[in-house]
Amino acid sequence: VSAAISLAKKRTKIVIRNLPSNLTSELFMATIPEDTMNHVDFWYFHPGKTSEKYPSDSLVYLHFISEEKAKEFGNLYNGHAFITSKGKEQRACVDVAPYQKVPKKKKVDTK
Amino acid sequence: PEKQTREKEKQQTPLQQYICKLLYQDLNKNTVKIVLKQLRKVKWEEDNEQFILKSLLKLHKGKFNNIHLVASLISGLSPYHELLCIKVVDLLFESVRNQLEINDFKLQQKQISNLKFLGELYNYCVIESHLIFSCLYMLITYGQPNMIPPELASQGGQLIPEPQANSTDQSTDSFRIRLVCTLLDTCGQYFDRGTSKRKLDRFLLYFQRYILSKSHLSTDVEFAISDLLEVLRPHLKRITTYQAACEAVMKMEEEEGEAERQQEKNQVQN
């Protein structure tokens, strides 16, 4: 399962899954070690949905400068526990992102 | 009797309504250029971007036959909004994976269109072939650690320990076969030479083993498979027993291991 899926060669972009759906990016930042962001050159937070019918988890994608740092972070953060609003425990799950691309430069759309 | 509460109507700004209209109603093969232009003219702010991202991923709201047009929109937007395209692919893959975990009957049609979309993104050169193969292997191995090919298994252990497998894939459930067929129907015809041809041949062995591991296949799935193979590899002889398929896979894995060792030896000698 999990990391086994990714056929990508370099594995510096990781995804954190299974985060509570009502998490915000500020709250997430508070849960990671302070110096993590020094090794991250690109990241984004995708909020989940709290709908009753089809809830979805929040996601965070992080791109590290080196594979070692990514590994280090993965080992540290995998299984990080959150308590949801219903009082249940929800454990974060770190994985290699299947799609490793990150944006390069910015072009301004003149249209 | 209790008062029935009416569902709240979604509040959308005119711009959001316009984007929805563009994507779900106006889009067809004659208007795709206009829609692309209109989307590029949108003021690209945080909120709008998030909304466009969400709307693009809600494929089930549009027509199934329009999915390739959405893929072409993405490819047209990619030079200007690289981040958007990366997010689309990331979240699409995540959604495929999430639905493999839940395996909810109600979401099956959505999942089919997800895979169709992924295939079309390959056809429009937004993603590369290795992502398609990642997805294919995920479809036939997710939740079954013992089915994973060796090169993936060795990769997986390194970075992160694997979470427990939750088996949502029963031996009577043939939906994943349908998903593989959908994806390969969409973009399989381009894997006909070079490395991608070899990769596909290799995958087809694993796929046959997966098919044979199912206890029963309904006729329509069986037809979907034979239609697919007839297009992709008309001369392929289907393996008929699970035993034979396992042996074929093992033989290939051994040969690959041998070749790898040979390569390492050569490198040491040089």
Coordinates of C-alpha atoms in Angstrom, one line a residue:
Chain A
V1 CA 0.0 0.0 0.0
S2 CA 1.0 3.7 0.5
A3 CA 4.4 4.6 -0.6
A4 CA 4.7 1.5 -2.7
I5 CA 2.4 3.0 -5.3
S6 CA 4.7 5.8 -6.3
L7 CA 6.9 4.9 -9.2
A8 CA 8.5 8.3 -9.1
K9 CA 12.3 8.4 -9.1
K10 CA 13.1 11.3 -6.8
R11 CA 10.8 11.4 -3.8
T12 CA 11.0 14.9 -2.3
K13 CA 7.4 15.9 -2.5
I14 CA 5.2 14.3 0.1
V15 CA 1.6 14.3 0.9
I16 CA 0.0 14.2 4.4
R17 CA -3.4 12.5 4.3
N18 CA -6.0 11.7 6.8
L19 CA -5.9 15.1 8.4
P20 CA -9.1 16.3 10.1
S21 CA -11.5 18.0 7.7
N22 CA -11.9 21.2 9.8
L23 CA -8.2 21.8 10.0
T24 CA -6.8 25.1 8.8
S25 CA -3.3 25.8 7.5
E26 CA -2.4 27.9 10.5
L27 CA -3.4 25.1 12.9
F28 CA -1.4 22.7 10.8
M29 CA 1.7 24.8 10.9
A30 CA 1.4 24.7 14.7
T31 CA 1.7 21.0 14.7
I32 CA 4.9 20.5 12.7
P33 CA 8.5 21.0 14.1
E34 CA 9.6 24.6 13.9
D35 CA 12.5 24.2 11.6
T36 CA 10.7 22.1 9.0
M37 CA 9.8 25.0 6.9
N38 CA 13.5 25.8 6.4
H39 CA 13.8 22.7 4.3
V40 CA 10.6 23.2 2.3
D41 CA 10.6 25.2 -0.8
F42 CA 7.0 24.6 -1.9
W43 CA 3.9 23.6 -0.1
Y44 CA 0.1 24.0 -0.1
F45 CA -2.8 23.1 2.1
H46 CA -6.0 21.8 0.7
P47 CA -9.0 22.1 3.1
G48 CA -11.3 19.2 3.5
K49 CA -15.1 19.2 3.5
T50 CA -17.1 18.9 6.6
S51 CA -20.3 17.9 4.9
E52 CA -22.3 15.1 6.5
K53 CA -22.9 13.1 3.3
Y54 CA -19.5 13.1 1.8
P55 CA -16.9 14.5 4.2
S56 CA -13.3 14.6 2.9
D57 CA -10.0 15.0 4.7
S58 CA -7.7 17.9 4.5
L59 CA -4.5 17.4 2.7
V60 CA -1.1 19.0 2.8
Y61 CA 1.6 18.7 0.1
L62 CA 5.1 19.6 1.0
H63 CA 8.2 19.7 -1.2
F64 CA 11.5 19.3 0.5
I65 CA 14.9 20.3 -0.8
S66 CA 16.4 16.9 -0.2
E67 CA 15.1 13.4 0.1
E68 CA 16.8 12.9 3.5
K69 CA 14.9 15.8 5.0
A70 CA 11.6 14.4 3.5
K71 CA 12.3 11.0 5.0
E72 CA 13.2 12.5 8.4
F73 CA 10.0 14.5 8.4
G74 CA 8.0 11.5 7.3
N75 CA 9.3 9.3 10.0
L76 CA 8.6 12.0 12.6
Y77 CA 5.2 13.1 11.5
N78 CA 3.6 9.8 10.3
G79 CA 0.9 8.8 12.8
H80 CA 0.6 12.3 14.4
A81 CA -2.7 12.1 16.3
F82 CA -5.5 14.7 16.0
I83 CA -8.6 14.7 18.1
T84 CA -11.6 15.4 16.0
S85 CA -14.7 17.4 17.1
K86 CA -16.5 14.1 17.9
G87 CA -13.7 13.2 20.3
K88 CA -12.2 10.5 18.0
E89 CA -8.6 10.1 17.4
Q90 CA -7.4 10.6 13.8
R91 CA -3.9 9.8 12.8
A92 CA -2.1 11.6 10.0
C93 CA -0.5 9.5 7.3
V94 CA 2.5 10.7 5.4
D95 CA 3.2 9.4 2.0
V96 CA 5.3 10.1 -1.1
A97 CA 3.2 12.2 -3.5
P98 CA 2.6 10.2 -6.7
Y99 CA 3.0 13.4 -8.8
Q100 CA 6.3 15.0 -8.0
K101 CA 6.1 18.1 -10.0
V102 CA 6.3 21.6 -8.4
P103 CA 5.8 25.0 -10.1
K104 CA 8.9 26.6 -11.5
K105 CA 8.5 30.2 -12.6
K106 CA 5.7 32.6 -12.9
K107 CA 4.4 33.9 -16.1
V108 CA 1.9 36.7 -16.0
D109 CA -1.1 36.1 -18.2
T110 CA -1.6 39.2 -20.3
K111 CA -5.0 38.4 -21.6
Chain B
P1 CA -45.9 16.7 11.5
E2 CA -42.4 18.2 11.7
K3 CA -41.7 21.0 9.5
Q4 CA -39.6 20.0 6.6
T5 CA -36.5 22.2 6.3
R6 CA -35.6 23.1 2.8
E7 CA -32.0 22.6 1.9
K8 CA -30.1 25.8 1.8
E9 CA -29.4 27.0 -1.6
K10 CA -25.7 27.6 -2.3
Q11 CA -24.8 31.2 -2.4
Q12 CA -22.6 31.9 -5.4
T13 CA -21.2 35.0 -6.7
P14 CA -22.0 36.0 -10.3
L15 CA -18.5 35.1 -11.3
Q16 CA -18.8 31.6 -9.8
Q17 CA -22.1 31.1 -11.6
Y18 CA -20.4 32.2 -14.8
I19 CA -17.6 29.7 -14.3
C20 CA -20.0 26.9 -13.7
K21 CA -22.0 27.9 -16.8
L22 CA -18.8 27.9 -18.9
L23 CA -17.6 24.5 -17.6
Y24 CA -20.8 22.5 -17.3
Q25 CA -23.0 24.0 -20.1
D26 CA -21.1 25.9 -22.7
L27 CA -18.2 23.5 -23.1
N28 CA -18.2 21.5 -26.3
K29 CA -15.6 20.9 -29.0
N30 CA -16.5 24.1 -30.9
T31 CA -16.4 26.4 -27.8
V32 CA -13.4 25.0 -26.0
K33 CA -11.1 27.8 -27.3
I34 CA -13.5 30.5 -26.1
V35 CA -14.0 28.9 -22.7
L36 CA -10.2 28.7 -22.3
K37 CA -9.9 32.4 -23.1
Q38 CA -12.7 33.3 -20.7
L39 CA -11.0 31.3 -18.0
R40 CA -7.7 33.0 -18.6
K41 CA -9.4 36.4 -18.3
V42 CA -10.7 35.6 -14.8
K43 CA -9.0 37.6 -12.1
W44 CA -6.7 35.0 -10.7
E45 CA -7.0 35.5 -6.9
E46 CA -6.9 32.9 -4.1
D47 CA -10.6 32.5 -3.8
N48 CA -11.3 32.3 -7.6
E49 CA -8.5 29.8 -8.0
Q50 CA -9.8 27.6 -5.4
F51 CA -13.3 27.7 -7.0
I52 CA -12.0 26.9 -10.5
L53 CA -9.9 24.1 -9.1
K54 CA -13.0 22.6 -7.4
S55 CA -15.2 23.1 -10.4
L56 CA -12.6 21.5 -12.7
L57 CA -12.5 18.4 -10.5
K58 CA -16.3 18.0 -10.4
L59 CA -16.3 16.1 -13.6
H60 CA -19.5 14.3 -12.9
K61 CA -21.4 17.6 -13.3
G62 CA -20.5 17.9 -16.9
K63 CA -20.9 15.3 -19.7
F64 CA -18.8 12.2 -19.7
N65 CA -17.9 12.8 -23.4
N66 CA -16.6 16.2 -22.5
I67 CA -13.9 15.0 -20.2
H68 CA -11.2 15.2 -22.9
L69 CA -12.1 18.8 -23.4
V70 CA -11.6 19.5 -19.7
A71 CA -8.2 17.9 -20.0
S72 CA -7.4 20.1 -23.0
L73 CA -8.5 23.1 -20.9
I74 CA -6.0 22.1 -18.2
S75 CA -3.3 21.7 -20.8
G76 CA -4.1 25.2 -22.2
L77 CA -4.0 26.7 -18.8
S78 CA -0.8 25.0 -17.7
P79 CA 1.7 27.6 -19.1
Y80 CA 0.1 30.4 -17.1
H81 CA -1.2 28.6 -14.0
E82 CA 1.2 25.8 -13.4
L83 CA 0.2 25.6 -9.7
L84 CA -3.5 25.0 -10.7
C85 CA -2.5 22.1 -12.9
I86 CA -0.3 20.5 -10.3
K87 CA -3.1 20.8 -7.8
V88 CA -5.6 19.2 -10.3
V89 CA -3.3 16.2 -10.8
D90 CA -2.5 15.8 -7.1
L91 CA -6.1 16.0 -6.0
L92 CA -7.3 13.8 -8.8
F93 CA -4.9 11.1 -7.8
E94 CA -5.9 11.5 -4.2
S95 CA -9.5 11.2 -5.1
V96 CA -8.9 8.0 -7.0
R97 CA -7.1 6.6 -4.0
N98 CA -9.6 7.8 -1.5
Q99 CA -12.4 6.1 -3.4
L100 CA -10.4 2.8 -3.6
E101 CA -10.3 3.0 0.2
I102 CA -14.0 3.7 0.7
N103 CA -15.2 1.6 -2.2
D104 CA -18.6 3.1 -2.1
F105 CA -21.1 1.8 -4.7
K106 CA -22.6 5.3 -5.1
L107 CA -19.3 6.8 -6.1
Q108 CA -18.4 4.3 -8.8
Q109 CA -19.5 6.5 -11.7
K110 CA -17.5 9.3 -10.3
Q111 CA -14.5 7.0 -10.1
I112 CA -14.9 6.0 -13.7
S113 CA -14.8 9.6 -14.8
N114 CA -11.8 10.3 -12.6
L115 CA -9.8 7.6 -14.4
K116 CA -11.0 8.7 -17.8
F117 CA -9.8 12.2 -16.9
L118 CA -6.4 10.9 -15.8
G119 CA -6.0 9.1 -19.1
E120 CA -7.0 12.2 -21.1
L121 CA -4.5 14.3 -19.1
Y122 CA -1.8 11.9 -20.4
N123 CA -3.1 12.2 -23.9
Y124 CA -2.8 16.0 -23.6
C125 CA 0.7 15.7 -22.3
V126 CA -0.1 17.2 -18.9
I127 CA 1.3 14.1 -17.1
E128 CA 3.9 11.5 -18.0
S129 CA 3.5 7.8 -18.5
H130 CA 5.0 6.8 -15.1
L131 CA 2.0 8.4 -13.3
I132 CA -0.4 6.3 -15.4
F133 CA 1.5 3.2 -14.5
S134 CA 1.6 4.2 -10.8
C135 CA -2.1 4.5 -11.0
L136 CA -2.5 1.1 -12.8
Y137 CA -0.4 -0.7 -10.2
M138 CA -2.3 1.1 -7.5
L139 CA -5.6 -0.2 -8.9
I140 CA -4.5 -3.8 -8.8
T141 CA -2.5 -3.8 -5.6
Y142 CA -4.1 -1.4 -3.2
G143 CA -4.9 -3.2 0.0
Q144 CA -3.1 -6.3 -1.1
P145 CA 0.5 -6.0 0.0
N146 CA 1.5 -9.4 -1.3
M147 CA 0.6 -8.5 -4.9
I148 CA 3.0 -5.6 -5.1
P149 CA 5.8 -6.0 -7.6
P150 CA 9.3 -6.1 -6.1
E151 CA 10.7 -2.8 -7.3
L152 CA 7.7 -1.0 -5.7
A153 CA 7.9 -3.0 -2.5
S154 CA 11.5 -2.2 -2.0
Q155 CA 10.8 1.5 -2.7
G156 CA 8.0 1.7 -0.3
G157 CA 9.7 0.4 2.8
Q158 CA 12.4 3.1 2.6
L159 CA 10.7 6.3 3.2
I160 CA 7.7 5.6 5.4
P161 CA 6.4 2.5 7.2
E162 CA 3.3 1.2 5.6
P163 CA -0.1 1.6 7.3
Q164 CA -2.2 -1.5 7.8
A165 CA -3.9 -2.8 4.7
N166 CA -7.6 -2.4 4.8
S167 CA -9.1 -4.8 2.4
T168 CA -12.0 -3.3 0.5
D169 CA -11.3 -5.4 -2.5
Q170 CA -13.3 -8.6 -2.2
S171 CA -12.5 -11.6 -4.5
T172 CA -16.0 -11.2 -6.0
D173 CA -15.7 -7.5 -6.7
S174 CA -14.6 -6.8 -10.3
F175 CA -15.0 -3.1 -10.3
R176 CA -11.3 -2.4 -10.3
I177 CA -10.9 -4.4 -13.5
R178 CA -13.4 -2.1 -15.0
L179 CA -11.3 0.9 -13.8
V180 CA -8.2 -0.5 -15.4
C181 CA -10.1 -1.0 -18.6
T182 CA -11.4 2.5 -18.5
L183 CA -7.9 4.0 -18.0
L184 CA -6.3 1.8 -20.7
D185 CA -9.1 2.3 -23.1
T186 CA -8.4 6.0 -22.9
C187 CA -4.7 6.2 -23.3
G188 CA -3.4 2.6 -23.7
Q189 CA -3.0 2.9 -27.5
Y190 CA -0.1 5.2 -27.0
F191 CA 2.0 2.7 -25.1
D192 CA 3.0 0.9 -28.4
R193 CA 6.7 1.4 -28.6
G194 CA 9.9 1.8 -26.6
T195 CA 9.9 1.7 -22.8
S196 CA 6.2 2.4 -22.4
K197 CA 5.5 -0.7 -24.6
R198 CA 7.6 -2.8 -22.3
K199 CA 6.1 -1.3 -19.2
L200 CA 2.6 -2.1 -20.5
D201 CA 3.5 -5.7 -21.4
R202 CA 4.8 -6.1 -17.9
F203 CA 1.7 -4.6 -16.4
L204 CA -0.5 -6.8 -18.5
L205 CA 1.1 -9.9 -16.8
Y206 CA 0.2 -8.6 -13.4
F207 CA -3.2 -7.6 -14.6
Q208 CA -3.9 -11.1 -15.9
R209 CA -2.8 -12.5 -12.5
Y210 CA -5.2 -10.1 -10.8
I211 CA -8.0 -11.0 -13.1
L212 CA -7.5 -14.7 -12.5
S213 CA -7.4 -14.2 -8.7
K214 CA -11.1 -13.2 -8.9
S215 CA -13.5 -16.0 -8.1
H216 CA -16.1 -14.9 -10.7
L217 CA -16.3 -12.4 -13.5
S218 CA -19.6 -11.2 -14.9
T219 CA -20.0 -11.3 -18.7
D220 CA -19.8 -7.6 -19.2
V221 CA -16.5 -7.3 -17.4
E222 CA -15.1 -10.3 -19.4
F223 CA -16.1 -8.5 -22.6
A224 CA -14.5 -5.3 -21.5
I225 CA -11.3 -7.1 -20.9
S226 CA -11.3 -8.9 -24.2
D227 CA -12.2 -5.7 -26.1
L228 CA -9.3 -3.9 -24.4
L229 CA -6.8 -6.6 -25.1
E230 CA -7.9 -6.9 -28.7
V231 CA -7.1 -3.2 -29.3
L232 CA -3.9 -3.1 -27.2
R233 CA -2.3 -6.5 -27.9
P234 CA -4.2 -8.4 -30.6
H235 CA -1.7 -11.3 -30.6
L236 CA -1.5 -11.7 -26.9
K237 CA -2.4 -15.2 -25.6
R238 CA -4.4 -14.9 -22.5
I239 CA -3.2 -17.0 -19.5
T240 CA -6.0 -19.2 -18.4
T241 CA -5.2 -20.4 -14.9
Y242 CA -4.1 -18.5 -11.8
Q243 CA -1.3 -20.9 -11.3
A244 CA 0.2 -20.2 -14.7
A245 CA -0.2 -16.5 -14.2
C246 CA 1.7 -16.6 -10.9
E247 CA 4.5 -18.7 -12.5
A248 CA 4.7 -16.2 -15.4
V249 CA 5.0 -13.3 -13.0
M250 CA 7.6 -15.0 -10.9
K251 CA 9.6 -16.0 -14.0
M252 CA 9.6 -12.4 -15.2
E253 CA 10.6 -11.0 -11.7
E254 CA 13.5 -13.5 -11.6
E255 CA 14.7 -12.4 -15.0
E256 CA 14.5 -8.8 -14.0
G257 CA 16.4 -9.5 -10.8
E258 CA 19.1 -11.3 -12.9
A259 CA 19.4 -8.4 -15.3
E260 CA 19.7 -6.0 -12.5
R261 CA 22.5 -8.0 -10.9
Q262 CA 24.3 -8.2 -14.2
Q263 CA 24.1 -4.5 -14.6
E264 CA 25.5 -3.9 -11.1
K265 CA 28.4 -6.3 -11.9
N266 CA 29.2 -4.3 -15.1
Q267 CA 29.2 -1.1 -13.2
V268 CA 31.6 -2.4 -10.6
Q269 CA 33.9 -3.7 -13.4
N270 CA 33.9 -0.4 -15.1

